[in-house]
Amino acid sequence: MLDKDAHSHHISQQFNTELDAVKTHMMEMGGLVEKQVSDAVFSILNADSGMAETVKERDKLINAMEVSVDDECARILARRQPAASDLRLVIAISKAVNDLERIGDEAGKIATQALALAEAGEPSKGSVEIRMIGEHVGRMVHDALDAFARLDVDKALEVAREDKLVDAEYGTAMRSVMTYMMEDPRSISSMLNVLWSLRSLERVGDHARNIAEHVIYLVKGKNVRHVGLTELAKHVEQ
Amino acid sequence: MLDKDAHSHHISQQFNTELDAVKTHMMEMGGLVEKQVSDAVFSILNADSGMAETVKERDKLINAMEVSVDDECARILARRQPAASDLRLVIAISKAVNDLERIGDEAGKIATQALALAEAGEPSKGSVEIRMIGEHVGRMVHDALDAFARLDVDKALEVAREDKLVDAEYGTAMRSVMTYMMEDPRSISSMLNVLWSLRSLERVGDHARNIAEHVIYLVKGKNVRHVGLTELAKHVEQ
């Protein structure tokens, strides 16, 4: 799967079709998860309870997609006993759908906070922070999936770098939230909704980075979990 | 690996040794992760900065263990091309070490909150809740690992059930934390440390449940992610 020629090594054309199919299913799931994140952020910024309910409902579909792709991976491992880059592809897909499912969970949690905030009906401080970090991590998820589709390790490295920036933005946002709470203790309840939403967005960034790491594993054959950015860059250059 | 007789089916004694080794390495990692959770809880309850630092430092070792076991799993898949219950064992171990690593992360986060609280030097409300939920999820991690070691699906189901109780305890604790904040806005900063610690403990419970689900997958051959408790019980009975 690393390039078109690799396909010719497979004895079975059917096997190629299976590998293409599982990758396509993962990318479809990825597209839906991307939409979940942006819809969840929209629902909280616009106090749109209807949209928030839709996001929560759609999370079940994403859970089902994870189980389905994961089972597909296990079947390929059992029947085809793939080796080398095909094996890495199956392992990377299996790990990536797990991260996608967790991103979906975080989108669902943001939708829950959106419902609570919409019910309280107060215009809440913290929207600026949610919008900024929301857009940032949304872009990261998109880029991580793009890197996976194109086997683009440079783009994957970029996603890992962006995650550092998100962490810094998140730290700043948290300090603002704490200040708002102290200035106006009556806002504590709604600021906690904002706090959990920001937290979920920060987690989305972490999972986008994980997906980027799976791309590097897939292309370079090297497990880069828990490796710092400098060393990550070295693996990509090699 | 499901029972001793299954071993005799393997052409290679070396293969049995490899499967036993990877399972042992996972269990070793599990033992250390269990200790991390209880040490992290101890550090926050006793304002023990030294212990908190130790927990944070030891998390690196846990990360390294995850990468090592995960690589072992990939090597077995590549070289041995396991089938049936052996394949499920390798898949389950690979997923379980991922959950163990995340439990380790949460222990590290609790240690970070412990350091912040110890520095602030105030005796903090919320200790009762941290102690109770901490002991509860610590037991769940222990039982989930035990269920894995013994392939005990009943015990695994019990862990999944406990997770529901932890979620309820967590909801109650969160409401208390919010009340403390509103009663005394000067405590907001330290109560946020308590809040993040409780959140981490709740996540530990989620990961223990995940490990329990991997046990059910391993023994029953059925992917039970995102399945409710009632249906989970049915799979176990089958």
XYZ file of C-alpha atoms in Angstrom:
476
model
C 0.000 0.000 0.000
C 2.965 2.352 0.303
C 2.958 2.822 -3.453
C 1.129 1.397 -6.385
C 3.930 -1.032 -7.267
C 3.750 -2.681 -3.879
C 0.353 -3.976 -4.905
C 1.809 -6.160 -7.619
C 3.559 -8.232 -4.937
C 0.253 -9.493 -3.653
C -0.698 -12.870 -4.898
C -4.315 -12.015 -4.531
C -6.050 -9.067 -6.152
C -8.776 -9.642 -3.597
C -6.293 -8.787 -0.841
C -5.554 -5.417 -2.452
C -9.244 -4.712 -2.607
C -9.619 -5.551 1.083
C -6.764 -3.260 2.093
C -8.155 -0.420 -0.019
C -11.616 -0.968 1.456
C -10.508 -0.838 5.090
C -8.498 2.315 4.423
C -11.519 3.901 2.705
C -13.738 3.004 5.647
C -11.281 4.611 8.032
C -11.211 7.780 5.932
C -15.011 7.895 5.819
C -15.099 7.620 9.588
C -12.470 10.369 9.718
C -14.596 12.682 7.586
C -17.574 12.222 9.866
C -15.468 12.775 12.989
C -14.125 16.030 11.509
C -17.699 17.170 10.986
C -18.582 16.206 14.573
C -15.844 18.441 15.956
C -16.871 21.474 13.904
C -20.593 20.922 14.575
C -19.926 20.552 18.314
C -17.956 23.813 18.365
C -20.712 25.500 16.328
C -23.360 24.279 18.772
C -21.560 25.705 21.790
C -20.753 29.060 20.155
C -24.309 29.523 18.871
C -26.204 27.952 21.803
C -27.710 25.634 19.197
C -29.291 22.801 21.217
C -30.645 21.095 18.098
C -27.186 20.823 16.618
C -25.809 19.599 19.968
C -28.426 16.824 20.061
C -27.512 15.835 16.493
C -23.843 15.571 17.443
C -24.647 13.341 20.431
C -26.918 11.138 18.344
C -24.356 10.776 15.544
C -21.703 9.623 18.023
C -23.391 6.204 18.084
C -22.746 5.863 14.366
C -19.095 6.665 14.910
C -18.832 4.048 17.655
C -20.349 1.498 15.292
C -17.876 2.511 12.576
C -14.961 1.935 14.949
C -16.118 -1.568 15.830
C -16.702 -2.358 12.161
C -13.282 -1.162 10.953
C -11.568 -2.817 13.895
C -13.246 -6.136 13.069
C -12.206 -5.701 9.431
C -8.592 -5.283 10.593
C -8.763 -8.402 12.790
C -10.218 -10.396 9.860
C -7.438 -9.273 7.538
C -4.818 -10.215 10.131
C -6.423 -13.637 10.591
C -7.036 -14.519 6.935
C -4.313 -12.707 5.026
C -1.514 -12.704 7.572
C -0.056 -9.561 6.032
C 3.634 -8.741 6.288
C 5.839 -5.655 6.127
C 4.094 -2.491 4.951
C 0.702 -4.214 4.623
C 0.903 -5.304 8.265
C 1.894 -1.800 9.305
C -1.056 -0.409 7.361
C -3.503 -2.677 9.195
C -1.945 -1.873 12.583
C -1.932 1.877 11.836
C -5.579 1.834 10.719
C -6.616 -0.117 13.811
C -4.897 2.433 16.048
C -6.139 5.444 14.074
C -9.803 4.436 14.307
C -9.364 4.169 18.062
C -8.140 7.778 18.132
C -10.948 8.848 15.796
C -13.501 7.257 18.092
C -12.043 9.139 21.041
C -12.190 12.406 19.086
C -15.852 11.600 18.461
C -16.316 11.086 22.222
C -14.819 14.501 22.929
C -17.142 16.091 20.343
C -20.051 14.434 22.165
C -18.816 15.831 25.484
C -18.611 19.331 24.000
C -22.200 18.931 22.759
C -23.259 17.999 26.315
C -21.648 21.196 27.630
C -23.359 23.141 24.834
C -26.735 21.838 26.009
C -26.028 22.882 29.611
C -24.901 26.355 28.523
C -27.873 26.815 26.190
C -30.214 25.902 29.018
C -28.595 28.381 31.408
C -29.096 30.895 28.612
C -26.313 33.232 29.632
C -23.945 34.637 27.068
C -20.772 33.110 28.372
C -17.235 34.377 28.524
C -14.716 32.035 26.988
C -16.256 31.943 23.486
C -13.179 33.540 21.954
C -10.993 30.802 23.413
C -13.342 27.999 22.319
C -13.552 29.374 18.782
C -9.782 29.759 18.426
C -8.764 26.378 19.854
C -11.731 24.702 18.128
C -10.616 25.908 14.718
C -7.032 24.990 15.473
C -7.681 21.386 16.479
C -10.270 20.962 13.699
C -7.542 21.832 11.212
C -5.179 19.365 12.909
C -7.656 16.489 12.576
C -8.135 17.357 8.902
C -4.385 17.534 8.277
C -3.681 14.291 10.166
C -6.222 12.440 8.004
C -4.816 14.086 4.904
C -1.318 12.984 5.911
C -2.638 9.436 6.380
C -4.348 9.397 2.961
C -1.204 10.667 1.177
C 1.347 8.945 3.440
C 2.819 12.396 3.904
C 5.246 12.285 6.842
C 6.148 15.970 6.576
C 2.539 16.942 7.055
C 2.311 14.448 9.922
C 5.289 16.134 11.596
C 3.573 19.498 11.131
C 0.509 18.183 12.996
C 2.708 17.060 15.893
C 4.233 20.556 15.979
C 0.808 22.212 15.997
C -0.128 20.175 19.068
C 2.541 22.029 21.068
C 0.916 25.339 20.083
C -2.522 24.076 21.078
C -1.187 23.044 24.486
C 0.130 26.579 25.013
C -3.174 28.154 23.866
C -5.011 25.819 26.216
C -2.844 26.855 29.173
C -3.601 30.520 28.488
C -7.326 29.840 28.078
C -7.419 27.950 31.386
C -5.898 30.894 33.200
C -8.554 33.182 31.682
C -11.336 30.832 32.770
C -10.002 30.807 36.323
C -9.860 34.620 36.339
C -13.463 34.872 35.094
C -14.557 32.527 37.879
C -12.806 34.528 40.574
C -14.124 37.841 39.250
C -17.683 36.584 39.183
C -18.374 33.530 41.350
C -21.956 33.403 40.017
C -20.416 32.394 36.676
C -18.659 29.337 38.179
C -21.204 26.848 36.910
C -21.197 28.081 33.314
C -17.421 28.604 33.337
C -17.036 24.944 34.302
C -18.962 24.078 31.110
C -16.476 26.226 29.186
C -13.571 24.593 31.021
C -14.693 21.058 30.116
C -15.197 22.095 26.497
C -11.706 23.551 26.273
C -10.344 20.417 27.869
C -12.105 18.254 25.274
C -10.710 20.378 22.448
C -7.211 20.033 23.845
C -7.708 16.249 23.891
C -8.828 16.357 20.245
C -5.450 17.917 19.466
C -3.672 15.092 21.322
C -5.518 12.459 19.303
C -4.772 14.268 16.020
C -1.124 14.103 17.012
C -1.491 10.379 17.745
C -2.895 9.826 14.243
C 0.057 11.750 12.817
C 2.378 9.422 14.755
C 0.610 6.398 13.239
C 1.377 7.842 9.772
C 5.066 8.089 10.655
C 5.004 4.505 11.968
C 3.294 3.353 8.780
C 5.718 5.054 6.395
C 8.958 4.840 8.368
C 8.327 1.593 10.247
C 9.297 3.280 13.491
C 7.199 3.522 16.654
C 7.412 7.214 17.612
C 5.077 7.314 20.611
C 6.442 9.392 23.503
C 9.245 10.758 21.366
C 9.982 14.511 21.555
C 9.522 16.797 18.540
C 13.237 17.031 17.773
C 13.645 13.282 17.618
C 10.376 12.974 15.691
C 11.771 15.313 13.023
C 14.900 13.119 12.781
C 12.816 10.007 12.119
C 10.915 11.827 9.370
C 14.115 13.009 7.680
C 15.700 9.585 7.651
C -3.068 -19.584 25.287
C -6.685 -20.071 26.349
C -5.776 -23.283 28.056
C -2.721 -25.434 28.384
C -3.778 -27.859 25.691
C -3.963 -25.124 23.097
C -0.202 -24.896 23.387
C 0.314 -28.324 21.942
C -1.129 -27.119 18.639
C 1.840 -24.855 18.090
C 4.472 -26.250 15.832
C 7.065 -24.173 17.553
C 7.806 -24.274 21.273
C 9.590 -20.994 20.676
C 6.263 -19.431 19.695
C 4.696 -20.456 23.021
C 7.616 -18.888 24.828
C 7.129 -15.651 22.893
C 3.408 -15.492 23.706
C 4.069 -16.164 27.375
C 6.788 -13.526 27.419
C 4.665 -10.758 25.915
C 1.832 -11.515 28.326
C 4.261 -11.454 31.249
C 5.647 -8.100 30.088
C 2.121 -6.695 29.915
C 1.381 -7.919 33.437
C 4.627 -6.394 34.728
C 3.629 -3.096 33.170
C 0.201 -3.493 34.764
C 1.696 -4.019 38.224
C 3.738 -0.849 37.907
C 0.738 1.139 36.641
C -1.320 -0.037 39.637
C 1.411 1.231 41.928
C 1.469 4.559 40.073
C -2.235 5.098 40.718
C -1.999 4.354 44.439
C 1.200 6.397 44.848
C -0.369 9.341 42.999
C -3.427 9.242 45.261
C -1.163 8.963 48.319
C 0.864 11.979 47.171
C -2.207 14.194 46.821
C -3.797 13.094 50.120
C -0.569 13.574 52.067
C 0.806 16.601 50.201
C 3.880 14.468 49.547
C 5.803 16.313 46.819
C 8.637 13.793 46.833
C 6.239 10.962 46.060
C 4.556 13.081 43.366
C 7.918 13.678 41.689
C 8.669 9.954 41.802
C 5.341 9.179 40.099
C 6.040 11.685 37.326
C 9.560 10.349 36.796
C 8.380 6.717 36.701
C 5.828 7.547 33.982
C 8.695 7.601 31.462
C 9.446 3.987 32.278
C 5.802 3.090 31.680
C 5.837 4.853 28.319
C 8.933 2.874 27.367
C 7.250 -0.350 28.460
C 4.251 0.382 26.225
C 6.452 0.922 23.164
C 8.415 -2.223 23.941
C 5.357 -4.502 24.380
C 3.687 -2.957 21.337
C 6.780 -3.674 19.238
C 6.826 -7.227 20.585
C 3.200 -7.640 19.431
C 3.988 -6.283 15.941
C 6.965 -8.651 15.682
C 4.844 -11.660 16.631
C 2.191 -10.666 14.074
C 4.858 -10.303 11.386
C 6.887 -13.446 12.076
C 4.387 -15.893 13.535
C 1.201 -14.861 11.772
C -0.894 -16.158 14.657
C -4.469 -17.306 14.160
C -7.601 -17.726 16.284
C -7.080 -17.351 20.027
C -3.365 -16.588 19.659
C -4.191 -13.707 17.334
C -6.827 -12.453 19.747
C -4.300 -12.644 22.586
C -1.813 -10.483 20.674
C -4.524 -7.970 19.706
C -5.881 -7.847 23.270
C -2.415 -7.310 24.750
C -1.660 -4.557 22.256
C -4.889 -2.769 23.183
C -4.478 -3.357 26.917
C -0.996 -1.826 27.077
C -2.419 1.243 25.366
C -4.993 1.557 28.153
C -2.340 0.890 30.789
C -0.201 3.648 29.364
C -3.143 6.044 29.543
C -3.789 5.063 33.161
C -0.121 5.883 33.787
C -0.660 9.285 32.145
C -3.590 9.997 34.446
C -1.488 9.026 37.485
C 1.140 11.507 36.251
C -1.522 14.219 35.941
C -2.712 13.553 39.500
C 0.887 13.875 40.681
C 1.096 17.257 38.918
C -2.024 18.426 40.773
C -0.523 17.084 44.010
C 2.548 19.263 43.486
C 0.393 22.359 42.902
C -1.688 21.655 46.013
C 1.377 20.944 48.169
C 2.914 24.245 47.052
C -0.257 26.186 47.894
C -0.009 24.501 51.284
C -3.705 24.697 52.118
C -5.515 21.725 53.560
C -7.991 21.220 50.770
C -11.583 20.124 50.731
C -12.285 17.218 48.436
C -9.870 14.761 50.082
C -12.686 12.442 51.086
C -13.854 12.218 47.480
C -10.330 11.671 46.117
C -9.650 8.922 48.658
C -12.914 7.112 47.952
C -12.811 7.233 44.153
C -9.049 6.617 44.185
C -9.454 3.383 46.150
C -12.361 2.331 43.963
C -10.593 2.744 40.610
C -7.358 1.313 42.019
C -9.263 -1.873 42.829
C -10.781 -1.874 39.342
C -7.362 -1.736 37.674
C -6.193 -4.582 39.900
C -9.274 -6.679 39.120
C -9.099 -5.986 35.372
C -5.499 -7.207 35.290
C -6.424 -10.195 37.403
C -9.265 -11.004 34.999
C -6.788 -10.793 32.101
C -4.274 -13.075 33.807
C -6.928 -15.712 34.582
C -9.091 -15.150 31.476
C -11.937 -14.634 33.921
C -14.869 -13.084 32.038
C -17.103 -12.924 35.113
C -14.578 -10.796 36.904
C -14.219 -8.687 33.748
C -17.965 -8.104 33.724
C -17.792 -7.098 37.381
C -15.188 -4.446 36.523
C -17.476 -3.045 33.816
C -20.278 -2.873 36.387
C -18.051 -1.090 38.909
C -17.339 1.591 36.309
C -20.997 2.636 36.407
C -20.715 3.134 40.178
C -17.560 5.186 39.785
C -19.296 7.428 37.246
C -22.071 8.075 39.765
C -19.563 8.775 42.574
C -17.719 11.119 40.248
C -20.921 13.066 39.458
C -21.613 13.540 43.167
C -18.015 14.594 43.854
C -18.153 17.162 41.028
C -21.246 18.745 42.525
C -19.474 18.996 45.895
C -16.453 20.637 44.290
C -18.676 23.197 42.592
C -20.384 23.948 45.900
C -17.030 24.419 47.680
C -15.974 26.860 44.943
C -19.135 28.923 45.228
C -18.992 28.992 49.025
C -15.422 30.177 49.043
C -14.219 31.749 45.776
C -10.690 32.044 47.213
C -10.535 28.249 47.061
C -11.227 28.177 43.280
C -7.612 27.623 42.321
C -7.041 24.698 44.696
C -10.490 23.246 43.987
C -9.572 23.141 40.298
C -6.592 20.968 41.264
C -9.023 18.678 43.076
C -11.384 18.722 40.087
C -8.652 17.654 37.633
C -7.558 14.898 40.014
C -11.096 13.528 40.294
C -11.429 13.700 36.528
C -8.207 11.695 36.094
C -9.427 9.068 38.553
C -12.698 8.754 36.647
C -10.690 8.214 33.446
C -8.659 5.486 35.189
C -11.975 3.714 35.813
C -12.860 4.019 32.103
C -9.556 2.464 31.070
C -9.950 -0.369 33.598
C -13.306 -1.074 31.983
C -11.641 -1.046 28.544
C -9.134 -3.659 29.741
C -12.036 -5.752 31.021
C -13.621 -5.506 27.566
C -10.378 -6.724 25.991
C -10.592 -9.803 28.261
C -14.119 -10.536 27.020
C -12.938 -10.094 23.404
C -10.011 -12.425 24.060
C -12.072 -15.190 25.648
C -15.358 -14.839 23.762
C -14.008 -13.613 20.412
C -16.546 -10.802 20.440
C -15.822 -7.082 20.202
C -17.853 -5.538 23.039
C -16.813 -1.894 22.800
C -19.742 0.515 23.190
C -22.062 -2.251 24.301
C -24.318 -1.599 27.299
C -23.978 -3.603 30.525
C -27.011 -5.795 29.858
C -25.735 -6.893 26.470
C -22.231 -7.275 27.888
C -23.588 -9.727 30.473
C -25.245 -11.714 27.679
C -21.961 -12.091 25.795
C -20.280 -13.315 28.956
C -22.988 -15.912 29.611
C -22.848 -17.317 26.097
